[in-house]
Short mmCIF file of C-alpha atoms in Angstrom, two decimals:
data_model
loop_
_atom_site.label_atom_id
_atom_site.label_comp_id
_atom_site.label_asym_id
_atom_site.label_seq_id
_atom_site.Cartn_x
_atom_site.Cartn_y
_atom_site.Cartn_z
CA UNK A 216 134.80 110.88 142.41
CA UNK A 217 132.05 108.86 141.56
CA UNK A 218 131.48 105.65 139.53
CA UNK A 219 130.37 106.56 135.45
CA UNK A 220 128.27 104.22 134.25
CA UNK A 221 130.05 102.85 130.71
CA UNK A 222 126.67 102.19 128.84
CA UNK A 223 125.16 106.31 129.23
CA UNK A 224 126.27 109.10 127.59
CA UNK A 225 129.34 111.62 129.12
CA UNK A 226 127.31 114.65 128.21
CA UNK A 227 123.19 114.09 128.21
CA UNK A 228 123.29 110.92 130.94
CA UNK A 229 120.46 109.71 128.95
CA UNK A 230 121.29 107.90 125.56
CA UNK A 231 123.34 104.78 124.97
CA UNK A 232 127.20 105.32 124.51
CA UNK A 233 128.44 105.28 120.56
CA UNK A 234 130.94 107.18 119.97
CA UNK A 235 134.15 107.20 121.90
CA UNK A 236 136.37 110.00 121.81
CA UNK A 237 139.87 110.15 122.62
CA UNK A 238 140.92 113.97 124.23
CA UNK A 239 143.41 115.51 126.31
CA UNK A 240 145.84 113.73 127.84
CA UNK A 241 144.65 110.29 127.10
CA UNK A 242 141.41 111.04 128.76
CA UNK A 243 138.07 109.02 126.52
CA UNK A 244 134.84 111.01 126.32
CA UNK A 245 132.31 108.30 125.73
CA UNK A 246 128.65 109.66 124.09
CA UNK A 247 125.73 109.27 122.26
CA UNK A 248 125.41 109.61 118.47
CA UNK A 249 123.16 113.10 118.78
CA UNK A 250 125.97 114.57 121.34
CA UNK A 251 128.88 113.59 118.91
CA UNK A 252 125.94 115.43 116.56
CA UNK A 253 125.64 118.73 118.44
CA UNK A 254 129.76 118.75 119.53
CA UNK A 255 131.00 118.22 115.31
CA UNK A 256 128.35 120.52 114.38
CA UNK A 257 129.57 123.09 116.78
CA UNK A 258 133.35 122.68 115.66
CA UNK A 259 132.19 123.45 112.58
CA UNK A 260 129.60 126.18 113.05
CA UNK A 261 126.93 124.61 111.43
CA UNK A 262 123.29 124.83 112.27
CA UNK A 263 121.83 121.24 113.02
CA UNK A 264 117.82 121.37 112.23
CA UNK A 265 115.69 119.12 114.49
CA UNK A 266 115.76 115.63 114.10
CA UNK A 267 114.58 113.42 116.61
CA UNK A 268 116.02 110.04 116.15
CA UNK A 269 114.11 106.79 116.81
CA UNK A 270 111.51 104.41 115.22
CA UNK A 271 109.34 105.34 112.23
CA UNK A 272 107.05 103.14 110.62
CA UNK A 273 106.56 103.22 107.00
CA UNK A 274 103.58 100.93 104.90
CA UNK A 275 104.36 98.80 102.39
CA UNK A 276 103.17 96.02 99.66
CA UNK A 277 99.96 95.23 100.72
CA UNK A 278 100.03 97.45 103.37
CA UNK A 279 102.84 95.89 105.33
CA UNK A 280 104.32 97.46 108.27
CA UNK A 281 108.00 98.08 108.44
CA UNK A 282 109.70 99.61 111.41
CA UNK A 283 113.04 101.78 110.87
CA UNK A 284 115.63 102.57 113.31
CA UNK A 285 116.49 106.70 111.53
CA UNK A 286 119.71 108.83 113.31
CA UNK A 287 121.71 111.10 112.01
CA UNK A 288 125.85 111.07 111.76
CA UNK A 289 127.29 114.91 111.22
CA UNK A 290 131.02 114.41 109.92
CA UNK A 291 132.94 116.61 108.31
CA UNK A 292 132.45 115.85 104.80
CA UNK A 293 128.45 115.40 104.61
CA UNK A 294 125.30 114.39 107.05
CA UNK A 295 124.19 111.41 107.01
CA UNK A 296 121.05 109.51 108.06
CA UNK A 297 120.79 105.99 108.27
CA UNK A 298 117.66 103.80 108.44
CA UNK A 299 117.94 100.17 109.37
CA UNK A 300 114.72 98.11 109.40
CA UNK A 301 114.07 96.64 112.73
CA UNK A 302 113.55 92.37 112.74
CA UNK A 303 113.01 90.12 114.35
CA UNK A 304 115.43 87.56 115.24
CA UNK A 305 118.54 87.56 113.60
CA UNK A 306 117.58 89.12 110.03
CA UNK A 307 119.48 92.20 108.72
CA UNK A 308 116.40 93.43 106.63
CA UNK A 309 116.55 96.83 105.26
CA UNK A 310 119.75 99.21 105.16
CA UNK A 311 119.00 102.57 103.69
CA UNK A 312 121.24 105.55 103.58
CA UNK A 313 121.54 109.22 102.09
CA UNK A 314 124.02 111.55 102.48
CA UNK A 315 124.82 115.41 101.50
CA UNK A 316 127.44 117.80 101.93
CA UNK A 317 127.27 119.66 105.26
CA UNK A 318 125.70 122.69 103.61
CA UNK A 319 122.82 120.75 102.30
CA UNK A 320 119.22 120.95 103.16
CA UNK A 321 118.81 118.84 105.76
CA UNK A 322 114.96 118.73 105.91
CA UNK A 323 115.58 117.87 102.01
CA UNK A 324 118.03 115.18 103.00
CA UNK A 325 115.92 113.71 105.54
CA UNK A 326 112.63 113.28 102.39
CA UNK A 327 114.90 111.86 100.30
CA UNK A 328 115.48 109.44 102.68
CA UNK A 329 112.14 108.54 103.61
CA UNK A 330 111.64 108.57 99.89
CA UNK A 331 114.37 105.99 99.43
CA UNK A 332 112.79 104.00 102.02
CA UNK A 333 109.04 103.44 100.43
CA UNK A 334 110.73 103.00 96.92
CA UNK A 335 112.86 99.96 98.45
CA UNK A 336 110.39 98.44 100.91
CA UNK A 337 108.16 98.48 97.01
CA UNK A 338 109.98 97.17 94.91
CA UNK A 339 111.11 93.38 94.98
CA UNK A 340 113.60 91.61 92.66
CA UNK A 341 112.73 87.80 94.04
CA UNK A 342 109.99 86.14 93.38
CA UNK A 343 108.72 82.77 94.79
CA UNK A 344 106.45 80.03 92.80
CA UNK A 345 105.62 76.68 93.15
CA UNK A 346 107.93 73.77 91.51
CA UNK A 347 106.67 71.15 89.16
CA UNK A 348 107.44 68.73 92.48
CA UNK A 349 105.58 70.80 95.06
CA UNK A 350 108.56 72.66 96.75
CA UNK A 351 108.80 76.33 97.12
CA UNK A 352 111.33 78.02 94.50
CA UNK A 353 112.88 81.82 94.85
CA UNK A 354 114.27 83.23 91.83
CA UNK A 355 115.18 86.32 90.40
CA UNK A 356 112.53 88.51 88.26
CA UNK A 357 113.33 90.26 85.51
CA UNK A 358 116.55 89.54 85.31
CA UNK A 359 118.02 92.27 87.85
CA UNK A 360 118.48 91.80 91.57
CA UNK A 361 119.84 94.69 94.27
CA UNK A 362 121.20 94.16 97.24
CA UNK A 363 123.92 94.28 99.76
CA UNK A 364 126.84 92.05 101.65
CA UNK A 365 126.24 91.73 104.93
CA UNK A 366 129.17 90.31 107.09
CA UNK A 367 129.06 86.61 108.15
CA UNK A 368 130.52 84.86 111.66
CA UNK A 369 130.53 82.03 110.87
CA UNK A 370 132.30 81.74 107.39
CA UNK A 371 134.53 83.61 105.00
CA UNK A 372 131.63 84.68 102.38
CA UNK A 373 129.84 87.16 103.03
CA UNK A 374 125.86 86.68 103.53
CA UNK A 375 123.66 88.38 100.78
CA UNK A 376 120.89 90.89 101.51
CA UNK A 377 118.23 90.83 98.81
CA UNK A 378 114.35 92.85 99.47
CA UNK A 379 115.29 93.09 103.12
CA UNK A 380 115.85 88.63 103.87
CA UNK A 381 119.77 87.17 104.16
CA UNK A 382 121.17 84.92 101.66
CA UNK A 383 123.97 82.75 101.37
CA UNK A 384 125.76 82.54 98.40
CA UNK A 385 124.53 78.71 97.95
CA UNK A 386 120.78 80.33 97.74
CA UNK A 387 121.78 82.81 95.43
CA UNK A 388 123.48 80.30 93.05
CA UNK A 389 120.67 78.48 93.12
CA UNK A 390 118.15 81.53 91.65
CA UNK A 391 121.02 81.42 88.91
CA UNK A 392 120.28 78.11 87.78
CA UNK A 393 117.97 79.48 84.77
CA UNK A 394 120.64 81.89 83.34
CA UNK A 395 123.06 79.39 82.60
CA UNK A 396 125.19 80.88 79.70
CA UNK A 397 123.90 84.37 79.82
CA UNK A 398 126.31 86.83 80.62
CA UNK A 399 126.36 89.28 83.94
CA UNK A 400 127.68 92.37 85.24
CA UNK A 401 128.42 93.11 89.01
CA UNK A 402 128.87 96.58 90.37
CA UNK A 403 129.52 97.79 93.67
CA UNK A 404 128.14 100.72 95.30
CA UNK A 405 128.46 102.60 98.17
CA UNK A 406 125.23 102.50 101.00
CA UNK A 407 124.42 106.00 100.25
CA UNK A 408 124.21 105.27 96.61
CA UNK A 409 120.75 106.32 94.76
CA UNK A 410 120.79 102.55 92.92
CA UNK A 411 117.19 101.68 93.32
#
């Protein structure tokens, strides 16, 4: 019996291992997203349309290029597909998500994501100016700010993720420092959520 390779798919030999399934008799099938895809969908008798997943580039402010990372994830309560801006360096940037139920029309599903996309790559809640003393100042506009937690090594906060650039919660207390005395409200919403 030969070698398998841990890093390539069980079934196509060609994509990068994500999924790892535990089967018959303690045996692990280890495959791609698409191939845990196509086997779900096929469990459940459900007609996948095509999707090829990859990068797609969508324009933004000022004609900005942003490059997304799109697959699909078929479970048994709903499809999903996931965008994630890719960066450089160590920046999260962009996390967008919709999802449906299973009998849902997944070319429909797959607009409204793109759709998601261009509305969040346009629309910014920070804004930076100029300080009386020459240094650069971010700060919230309009009073509303969206955005996510994004998981943090190093220390027991979680970082913030606000028009696609990290945060930490010092740099976010600091674009409170106008509102003094106001009062706030903080909801929490799932990735999929239609918040924008």
């Amino acid at each position: 019996m030969s070698k398998q390779i841990d890093h390539v798919c069980d079934l196509c030999h060609k994509a990068v291992v994500q999924v790892h399934l535990q089967i018959y008799k303690g045996n692990t099938l280890h495959i791609c997203l698409e191939c845990n895809n196509n086997l779900t969908a096929e469990l459940m008798g459900l007609e996948l349309m095509p999707f090829q997943p990859g990068i797609y580039e969508f324009s933004g402010i000022r004609g900005k290029k942003y490059n997304f990372s799109i697959h699909r994830k078929i479970n048994p309560i709903g499809i999903v597909y996931e965008a994630n801006e890719v960066t450089k360096g160590d920046s999260p940037g962009f996390q967008i998500a919709v999802m449906d139920y299973v009998n849902c029309d997944q070319q429909l599903l797959f607009e409204k994501l793109k759709a998601k996309i261009k509305k969040a790559i346009f629309k910014r809640y920070l804004e930076t100016s100029t300080a009386p003393y020459g240094s650069k100042v971010v700060s919230i506009k309009n009073r509303e700010v969206v955005g996510r937690f994004e998981y943090d090594e190093d220390h027991d906060l979680p970082k913030l993720v606000i028009d696609g650039k990290l945060f930490s919660w010092e740099e976010f207390g600091r674009m409170l420092n106008s509102s003094e005395g106001f009062q706030f409200q903080l909801k929490i919403f799932d990735i999929t959520d239609d918040i924008i």
